GROMACS .gro file of C-alpha atoms in nm:
model
  131
    1UNK     CA    1   0.057   0.698  -4.118
    2UNK     CA    2   0.081   0.442  -3.864
    3UNK     CA    3  -0.224   0.279  -3.934
    4UNK     CA    4  -0.492   0.177  -3.669
    5UNK     CA    5  -0.533  -0.042  -3.434
    6UNK     CA    6  -0.751  -0.354  -3.540
    7UNK     CA    7  -1.077  -0.390  -3.367
    8UNK     CA    8  -1.068  -0.708  -3.114
    9UNK     CA    9  -0.629  -0.690  -3.090
   10UNK     CA   10  -0.487  -0.628  -2.732
   11UNK     CA   11  -0.320  -0.279  -2.738
   12UNK     CA   12  -0.054  -0.448  -2.582
   13UNK     CA   13   0.038  -0.687  -2.880
   14UNK     CA   14  -0.049  -0.396  -3.128
   15UNK     CA   15   0.220  -0.210  -3.062
   16UNK     CA   16   0.432  -0.473  -3.030
   17UNK     CA   17   0.408  -0.598  -3.352
   18UNK     CA   18   0.419  -0.256  -3.489
   19UNK     CA   19   0.809  -0.217  -3.330
   20UNK     CA   20   0.869  -0.514  -3.432
   21UNK     CA   21   0.771  -0.443  -3.785
   22UNK     CA   22   0.960  -0.116  -3.781
   23UNK     CA   23   1.290  -0.356  -3.639
   24UNK     CA   24   1.252  -0.606  -3.924
   25UNK     CA   25   1.264  -0.302  -4.138
   26UNK     CA   26   1.545  -0.199  -4.053
   27UNK     CA   27   1.436   0.138  -3.895
   28UNK     CA   28   1.650   0.185  -3.609
   29UNK     CA   29   1.943   0.090  -3.660
   30UNK     CA   30   2.152   0.385  -3.669
   31UNK     CA   31   2.045   0.556  -3.428
   32UNK     CA   32   2.255   0.782  -3.233
   33UNK     CA   33   2.401   0.643  -2.957
   34UNK     CA   34   2.272   0.254  -3.058
   35UNK     CA   35   2.451  -0.029  -2.853
   36UNK     CA   36   2.554   0.265  -2.549
   37UNK     CA   37   2.302   0.235  -2.198
   38UNK     CA   38   2.105   0.473  -2.173
   39UNK     CA   39   2.278   0.795  -1.922
   40UNK     CA   40   2.277   0.771  -1.591
   41UNK     CA   41   2.042   1.026  -1.460
   42UNK     CA   42   1.833   1.186  -1.180
   43UNK     CA   43   1.494   1.189  -1.263
   44UNK     CA   44   1.411   1.542  -1.349
   45UNK     CA   45   1.031   1.545  -1.585
   46UNK     CA   46   1.233   1.810  -1.774
   47UNK     CA   47   1.587   1.677  -1.871
   48UNK     CA   48   1.439   1.651  -2.306
   49UNK     CA   49   1.402   2.033  -2.313
   50UNK     CA   50   1.765   2.119  -2.149
   51UNK     CA   51   1.901   1.826  -2.293
   52UNK     CA   52   1.813   2.014  -2.687
   53UNK     CA   53   1.886   2.370  -2.532
   54UNK     CA   54   2.197   2.273  -2.439
   55UNK     CA   55   2.284   2.133  -2.778
   56UNK     CA   56   2.134   2.398  -2.943
   57UNK     CA   57   2.422   2.596  -2.724
   58UNK     CA   58   2.080   2.878  -2.580
   59UNK     CA   59   2.065   2.950  -2.279
   60UNK     CA   60   1.711   2.907  -2.050
   61UNK     CA   61   1.535   3.242  -2.088
   62UNK     CA   62   1.494   3.416  -1.693
   63UNK     CA   63   1.193   3.604  -1.568
   64UNK     CA   64   1.302   3.961  -1.604
   65UNK     CA   65   1.391   4.005  -1.200
   66UNK     CA   66   1.647   3.718  -1.214
   67UNK     CA   67   1.852   3.856  -1.554
   68UNK     CA   68   1.903   4.168  -1.427
   69UNK     CA   69   2.062   4.045  -1.076
   70UNK     CA   70   2.293   3.835  -1.354
   71UNK     CA   71   2.347   4.127  -1.538
   72UNK     CA   72   2.466   4.350  -1.254
   73UNK     CA   73   2.698   4.069  -1.151
   74UNK     CA   74   2.855   4.065  -1.455
   75UNK     CA   75   2.890   4.450  -1.448
   76UNK     CA   76   3.066   4.420  -1.072
   77UNK     CA   77   3.282   4.189  -1.204
   78UNK     CA   78   3.343   4.359  -1.512
   79UNK     CA   79   3.383   4.736  -1.299
   80UNK     CA   80   3.646   4.518  -1.088
   81UNK     CA   81   3.835   4.365  -1.373
   82UNK     CA   82   3.847   4.775  -1.548
   83UNK     CA   83   4.171   4.906  -1.629
   84UNK     CA   84   4.066   5.273  -1.590
   85UNK     CA   85   3.842   5.463  -1.335
   86UNK     CA   86   3.612   5.630  -1.626
   87UNK     CA   87   3.563   5.256  -1.737
   88UNK     CA   88   3.475   5.146  -1.385
   89UNK     CA   89   3.205   5.518  -1.349
   90UNK     CA   90   3.041   5.412  -1.700
   91UNK     CA   91   2.983   5.010  -1.570
   92UNK     CA   92   2.815   5.085  -1.286
   93UNK     CA   93   2.656   5.405  -1.380
   94UNK     CA   94   2.492   5.180  -1.636
   95UNK     CA   95   2.362   4.946  -1.431
   96UNK     CA   96   2.239   5.148  -1.162
   97UNK     CA   97   2.023   5.261  -1.455
   98UNK     CA   98   1.913   4.999  -1.469
   99UNK     CA   99   1.848   4.861  -1.186
  100UNK     CA  100   1.666   5.244  -1.103
  101UNK     CA  101   1.419   5.158  -1.337
  102UNK     CA  102   1.334   4.800  -1.288
  103UNK     CA  103   1.269   4.926  -0.895
  104UNK     CA  104   1.070   5.234  -1.060
  105UNK     CA  105   0.859   5.019  -1.263
  106UNK     CA  106   0.877   4.688  -1.146
  107UNK     CA  107   0.987   4.370  -1.319
  108UNK     CA  108   0.765   4.084  -1.336
  109UNK     CA  109   0.925   3.706  -1.159
  110UNK     CA  110   1.080   3.641  -0.790
  111UNK     CA  111   1.133   3.992  -0.611
  112UNK     CA  112   1.442   4.186  -0.723
  113UNK     CA  113   1.621   4.258  -0.367
  114UNK     CA  114   1.844   4.486  -0.533
  115UNK     CA  115   1.921   4.851  -0.511
  116UNK     CA  116   2.200   5.058  -0.732
  117UNK     CA  117   2.578   4.999  -0.657
  118UNK     CA  118   2.759   5.256  -0.424
  119UNK     CA  119   2.972   5.386  -0.694
  120UNK     CA  120   3.217   5.556  -0.470
  121UNK     CA  121   3.283   5.247  -0.278
  122UNK     CA  122   3.327   5.032  -0.605
  123UNK     CA  123   3.592   5.207  -0.699
  124UNK     CA  124   3.765   5.293  -0.409
  125UNK     CA  125   3.804   4.916  -0.368
  126UNK     CA  126   3.903   4.906  -0.774
  127UNK     CA  127   4.229   5.201  -0.663
  128UNK     CA  128   4.282   4.899  -0.341
  129UNK     CA  129   4.332   4.612  -0.614
  130UNK     CA  130   4.504   4.848  -0.820
  131UNK     CA  131   4.807   4.881  -0.594
   0.00000   0.00000   0.00000
């Protein structure tokens, strides 16, 4: 544990002494990025959280309404790339059920602003793209 600042000693000089002694003991040697300039980042108070999430391979959790919007976009893209009409219908039926449930029960977060997909319309577009 770090020792306490002695009474009567200015705070800044106490900090400077702690750093100097740690440097002399070699406690700052071989740190990642030693000798390299700090990356030039725009001012962002959450930079360290974002860096940790990225380094751990995680993703930032979204509010439920935004997560559903993202799922809907992904489902539409999957449906457009499906191999069969049955697969398009299955993908859209699944996401439409989630959308209906969210509309009926409500989700936390920003407004959902999402309606179930028109399955017949998407299938028609899918057929045209298959020609």
